[in-house]
One Martini backbone bead per residue (centre of mass of N, CA, C, O) as a GRO file, in nm:
protein
  251
    1UNK     BB    1  -1.268   1.142   0.807
    2UNK     BB    2  -1.247   0.950   1.110
    3UNK     BB    3  -0.930   0.985   1.288
    4UNK     BB    4  -0.692   0.918   1.531
    5UNK     BB    5  -0.602   1.211   1.378
    6UNK     BB    6  -0.842   1.278   1.247
    7UNK     BB    7  -0.969   1.480   0.978
    8UNK     BB    8  -0.972   1.321   0.659
    9UNK     BB    9  -1.008   1.325   0.415
   10UNK     BB   10  -1.210   1.209   0.093
   11UNK     BB   11  -1.296   0.993  -0.187
   12UNK     BB   12  -1.650   0.915  -0.333
   13UNK     BB   13  -1.674   0.629  -0.572
   14UNK     BB   14  -1.915   0.568  -0.782
   15UNK     BB   15  -2.048   0.372  -0.979
   16UNK     BB   16  -2.251   0.399  -1.281
   17UNK     BB   17  -2.451   0.200  -1.158
   18UNK     BB   18  -2.423   0.250  -0.850
   19UNK     BB   19  -2.356   0.137  -0.571
   20UNK     BB   20  -2.168  -0.108  -0.363
   21UNK     BB   21  -2.106  -0.392  -0.179
   22UNK     BB   22  -1.777  -0.325  -0.365
   23UNK     BB   23  -1.502  -0.223  -0.247
   24UNK     BB   24  -1.227   0.021  -0.234
   25UNK     BB   25  -0.928   0.121  -0.188
   26UNK     BB   26  -0.707   0.386  -0.187
   27UNK     BB   27  -0.329   0.396  -0.119
   28UNK     BB   28  -0.117   0.596  -0.109
   29UNK     BB   29   0.215   0.712  -0.098
   30UNK     BB   30   0.509   0.867   0.010
   31UNK     BB   31   0.522   1.176  -0.190
   32UNK     BB   32   0.200   1.166  -0.295
   33UNK     BB   33  -0.104   1.216  -0.490
   34UNK     BB   34  -0.414   1.079  -0.467
   35UNK     BB   35  -0.464   1.095  -0.790
   36UNK     BB   36  -0.259   0.864  -0.875
   37UNK     BB   37  -0.497   0.637  -0.806
   38UNK     BB   38  -0.734   0.686  -1.009
   39UNK     BB   39  -0.676   0.435  -1.232
   40UNK     BB   40  -0.812   0.265  -0.990
   41UNK     BB   41  -1.098   0.370  -0.996
   42UNK     BB   42  -1.145   0.269  -1.279
   43UNK     BB   43  -1.135  -0.010  -1.232
   44UNK     BB   44  -1.306  -0.033  -1.025
   45UNK     BB   45  -1.575   0.074  -1.159
   46UNK     BB   46  -1.619  -0.108  -1.378
   47UNK     BB   47  -1.590  -0.340  -1.180
   48UNK     BB   48  -1.834  -0.188  -0.941
   49UNK     BB   49  -1.695  -0.019  -0.718
   50UNK     BB   50  -1.637   0.130  -0.476
   51UNK     BB   51  -1.506   0.437  -0.397
   52UNK     BB   52  -1.228   0.521  -0.179
   53UNK     BB   53  -0.964   0.831  -0.155
   54UNK     BB   54  -0.786   0.888   0.087
   55UNK     BB   55  -0.567   0.977   0.316
   56UNK     BB   56  -0.337   1.062   0.601
   57UNK     BB   57  -0.110   1.177   0.784
   58UNK     BB   58   0.095   1.436   0.692
   59UNK     BB   59   0.082   1.437   0.383
   60UNK     BB   60  -0.058   1.710   0.282
   61UNK     BB   61  -0.367   1.660   0.393
   62UNK     BB   62  -0.437   1.563   0.655
   63UNK     BB   63  -0.312   1.547   0.978
   64UNK     BB   64  -0.094   1.734   1.191
   65UNK     BB   65   0.142   1.571   1.340
   66UNK     BB   66   0.390   1.658   1.475
   67UNK     BB   67   0.644   1.710   1.274
   68UNK     BB   68   0.543   1.552   0.985
   69UNK     BB   69   0.605   1.297   1.007
   70UNK     BB   70   0.680   1.032   0.861
   71UNK     BB   71   0.629   0.616   0.957
   72UNK     BB   72   0.606   0.392   0.717
   73UNK     BB   73   0.323   0.298   0.825
   74UNK     BB   74   0.318   0.290   1.140
   75UNK     BB   75   0.072   0.464   1.181
   76UNK     BB   76  -0.093   0.535   0.924
   77UNK     BB   77  -0.294   0.227   0.921
   78UNK     BB   78  -0.505   0.414   1.121
   79UNK     BB   79  -0.578   0.545   0.944
   80UNK     BB   80  -0.658   0.326   0.730
   81UNK     BB   81  -0.879   0.165   0.892
   82UNK     BB   82  -1.135   0.380   0.916
   83UNK     BB   83  -1.203   0.357   0.674
   84UNK     BB   84  -1.289   0.014   0.697
   85UNK     BB   85  -1.475   0.073   0.870
   86UNK     BB   86  -1.677   0.278   0.740
   87UNK     BB   87  -1.748   0.082   0.497
   88UNK     BB   88  -1.885  -0.142   0.631
   89UNK     BB   89  -2.101   0.075   0.794
   90UNK     BB   90  -2.189   0.145   0.467
   91UNK     BB   91  -2.218  -0.139   0.348
   92UNK     BB   92  -1.973  -0.356   0.317
   93UNK     BB   93  -1.892  -0.633   0.230
   94UNK     BB   94  -1.611  -0.607   0.049
   95UNK     BB   95  -1.234  -0.566   0.043
   96UNK     BB   96  -1.025  -0.375  -0.227
   97UNK     BB   97  -0.677  -0.332  -0.212
   98UNK     BB   98  -0.511   0.016  -0.349
   99UNK     BB   99  -0.146  -0.013  -0.332
  100UNK     BB  100   0.123   0.194  -0.311
  101UNK     BB  101   0.383   0.137  -0.227
  102UNK     BB  102   0.352   0.265   0.144
  103UNK     BB  103   0.031   0.148   0.045
  104UNK     BB  104   0.130  -0.147   0.019
  105UNK     BB  105   0.183  -0.149   0.344
  106UNK     BB  106  -0.043  -0.087   0.440
  107UNK     BB  107  -0.224  -0.303   0.308
  108UNK     BB  108  -0.085  -0.579   0.440
  109UNK     BB  109  -0.164  -0.526   0.721
  110UNK     BB  110  -0.449  -0.544   0.693
  111UNK     BB  111  -0.485  -0.787   0.556
  112UNK     BB  112  -0.351  -0.930   0.844
  113UNK     BB  113  -0.611  -0.849   1.011
  114UNK     BB  114  -0.776  -0.963   1.176
  115UNK     BB  115  -1.098  -0.762   1.194
  116UNK     BB  116  -1.114  -0.855   0.843
  117UNK     BB  117  -1.207  -1.132   0.802
  118UNK     BB  118  -1.361  -1.169   0.544
  119UNK     BB  119  -1.344  -0.872   0.400
  120UNK     BB  120  -1.041  -0.833   0.300
  121UNK     BB  121  -0.984  -0.987  -0.011
  122UNK     BB  122  -0.796  -0.837  -0.202
  123UNK     BB  123  -0.493  -0.731  -0.374
  124UNK     BB  124  -0.345  -0.398  -0.516
  125UNK     BB  125   0.031  -0.370  -0.556
  126UNK     BB  126   0.209  -0.097  -0.667
  127UNK     BB  127   0.576  -0.102  -0.604
  128UNK     BB  128   0.598  -0.269  -0.320
  129UNK     BB  129   0.664  -0.237   0.003
  130UNK     BB  130   0.821  -0.542   0.190
  131UNK     BB  131   1.085  -0.383   0.264
  132UNK     BB  132   1.246  -0.112   0.425
  133UNK     BB  133   1.545  -0.228   0.394
  134UNK     BB  134   1.566  -0.259   0.117
  135UNK     BB  135   1.471   0.012   0.050
  136UNK     BB  136   1.632   0.206   0.135
  137UNK     BB  137   1.901   0.110   0.017
  138UNK     BB  138   1.833   0.144  -0.235
  139UNK     BB  139   1.795   0.484  -0.207
  140UNK     BB  140   2.086   0.543  -0.144
  141UNK     BB  141   2.118   0.448  -0.464
  142UNK     BB  142   1.983   0.642  -0.602
  143UNK     BB  143   2.162   0.886  -0.461
  144UNK     BB  144   2.479   0.783  -0.464
  145UNK     BB  145   2.530   0.574  -0.167
  146UNK     BB  146   2.620   0.394   0.035
  147UNK     BB  147   2.433   0.156   0.129
  148UNK     BB  148   2.530   0.161   0.447
  149UNK     BB  149   2.380   0.419   0.536
  150UNK     BB  150   2.070   0.224   0.544
  151UNK     BB  151   2.192   0.131   0.840
  152UNK     BB  152   2.282   0.365   1.007
  153UNK     BB  153   1.958   0.432   1.037
  154UNK     BB  154   1.792   0.237   1.149
  155UNK     BB  155   1.795   0.276   1.447
  156UNK     BB  156   1.677   0.561   1.442
  157UNK     BB  157   1.411   0.409   1.427
  158UNK     BB  158   1.390   0.125   1.609
  159UNK     BB  159   1.494   0.330   1.876
  160UNK     BB  160   1.297   0.566   2.066
  161UNK     BB  161   1.539   0.765   2.146
  162UNK     BB  162   1.646   0.822   1.874
  163UNK     BB  163   1.332   0.892   1.751
  164UNK     BB  164   1.309   1.128   1.888
  165UNK     BB  165   1.566   1.275   1.733
  166UNK     BB  166   1.386   1.305   1.454
  167UNK     BB  167   1.068   1.332   1.568
  168UNK     BB  168   0.966   1.125   1.696
  169UNK     BB  169   0.733   0.905   1.890
  170UNK     BB  170   0.824   0.669   1.797
  171UNK     BB  171   0.923   0.368   1.664
  172UNK     BB  172   0.993   0.166   1.427
  173UNK     BB  173   0.850  -0.141   1.306
  174UNK     BB  174   1.033  -0.254   1.033
  175UNK     BB  175   0.977  -0.585   1.044
  176UNK     BB  176   0.651  -0.581   1.014
  177UNK     BB  177   0.750  -0.515   0.670
  178UNK     BB  178   0.865  -0.824   0.653
  179UNK     BB  179   0.749  -1.019   0.410
  180UNK     BB  180   1.004  -1.240   0.458
  181UNK     BB  181   0.966  -1.337   0.684
  182UNK     BB  182   0.903  -1.631   0.845
  183UNK     BB  183   0.668  -1.512   1.041
  184UNK     BB  184   0.494  -1.436   0.757
  185UNK     BB  185   0.169  -1.365   0.725
  186UNK     BB  186  -0.031  -1.462   0.458
  187UNK     BB  187  -0.350  -1.492   0.310
  188UNK     BB  188  -0.440  -1.238   0.042
  189UNK     BB  189  -0.435  -1.220  -0.223
  190UNK     BB  190  -0.239  -1.086  -0.488
  191UNK     BB  191  -0.155  -0.805  -0.744
  192UNK     BB  192   0.160  -0.745  -0.846
  193UNK     BB  193   0.275  -0.401  -0.989
  194UNK     BB  194   0.633  -0.391  -1.157
  195UNK     BB  195   0.940  -0.254  -1.235
  196UNK     BB  196   1.235  -0.386  -1.342
  197UNK     BB  197   1.346  -0.014  -1.216
  198UNK     BB  198   1.356  -0.009  -0.992
  199UNK     BB  199   1.513   0.181  -0.755
  200UNK     BB  200   1.318   0.189  -0.543
  201UNK     BB  201   1.160  -0.111  -0.495
  202UNK     BB  202   1.270  -0.421  -0.558
  203UNK     BB  203   1.144  -0.656  -0.772
  204UNK     BB  204   1.245  -0.870  -0.650
  205UNK     BB  205   1.096  -0.950  -0.414
  206UNK     BB  206   0.822  -0.979  -0.554
  207UNK     BB  207   0.987  -1.272  -0.668
  208UNK     BB  208   1.008  -1.387  -0.371
  209UNK     BB  209   0.689  -1.367  -0.292
  210UNK     BB  210   0.581  -1.551  -0.541
  211UNK     BB  211   0.749  -1.834  -0.485
  212UNK     BB  212   0.636  -1.844  -0.148
  213UNK     BB  213   0.347  -1.732  -0.293
  214UNK     BB  214   0.174  -1.913  -0.606
  215UNK     BB  215  -0.108  -1.928  -0.455
  216UNK     BB  216  -0.146  -1.545  -0.396
  217UNK     BB  217   0.100  -1.422  -0.564
  218UNK     BB  218   0.104  -1.197  -0.845
  219UNK     BB  219   0.330  -1.094  -1.118
  220UNK     BB  220   0.337  -0.799  -1.263
  221UNK     BB  221   0.565  -0.650  -1.570
  222UNK     BB  222   0.795  -0.359  -1.623
  223UNK     BB  223   0.936  -0.095  -1.793
  224UNK     BB  224   1.026   0.078  -1.516
  225UNK     BB  225   0.973   0.230  -1.248
  226UNK     BB  226   0.829   0.366  -1.000
  227UNK     BB  227   0.550   0.397  -1.041
  228UNK     BB  228   0.527   0.359  -1.353
  229UNK     BB  229   0.357   0.133  -1.505
  230UNK     BB  230   0.137   0.259  -1.660
  231UNK     BB  231   0.324   0.482  -1.761
  232UNK     BB  232   0.445   0.190  -2.015
  233UNK     BB  233   0.159   0.030  -2.013
  234UNK     BB  234  -0.209   0.102  -1.932
  235UNK     BB  235  -0.357  -0.174  -2.103
  236UNK     BB  236  -0.210  -0.385  -1.915
  237UNK     BB  237  -0.292  -0.262  -1.635
  238UNK     BB  238  -0.597  -0.255  -1.643
  239UNK     BB  239  -0.638  -0.541  -1.725
  240UNK     BB  240  -0.498  -0.688  -1.463
  241UNK     BB  241  -0.673  -0.558  -1.226
  242UNK     BB  242  -0.916  -0.619  -1.354
  243UNK     BB  243  -0.961  -0.890  -1.342
  244UNK     BB  244  -0.904  -0.908  -1.062
  245UNK     BB  245  -1.144  -0.739  -0.970
  246UNK     BB  246  -1.320  -0.922  -1.146
  247UNK     BB  247  -1.232  -1.194  -0.944
  248UNK     BB  248  -1.369  -1.095  -0.666
  249UNK     BB  249  -1.691  -0.958  -0.776
  250UNK     BB  250  -1.764  -1.274  -0.881
  251UNK     BB  251  -1.677  -1.460  -0.603
   0.00000   0.00000   0.00000
């Protein structure tokens, strides 16, 4: 698949009944392989959706750009945007995005993009990063460091000169990934699958989002850590995601 960063491998998987004009695009998280999203592909196939499992720059499969470091979704979103455009060019009438961790942050950026109004119809978000500031602090605590260490790192990510010292081409606009800020506008219905023991992306943020947007955000919780909800209860994971995607597919 062609992206702004260069060719990126992708898997195109049709359901058993054949190609569909309703597609699911599966976006893996930071440091996670594409194969980890295949449980979502099974759900999409059962609902009759064609799936596209994407890679993106600096993920170990997609093209290497600059220092090879992640930009936490800021530039990776452009590569997945190319995947949505590809699906629409291939005749997709509607698209559902499955996003895992940072992949969920990317999915939310695309769902808010006016280019895809009426095309991206529904989201399935596994252990989503809904606020990078909270997530960075949580990962510091997970590593046994004070959360203030993460606060000290934020200026290095958000200021151009400092970001380039870290090997990044430009600053990372972390505020654009904060879905709890007053200016955030979320319109696409989202199912969030989140572990109550998540020490990387706290479930409290997902619950706050659902409280703020009860008409379009639903949270299903599991007794698990980050991105391990399927491992904790595969039957509940499949049933919840299938019901959500089937509702989309028949809408």
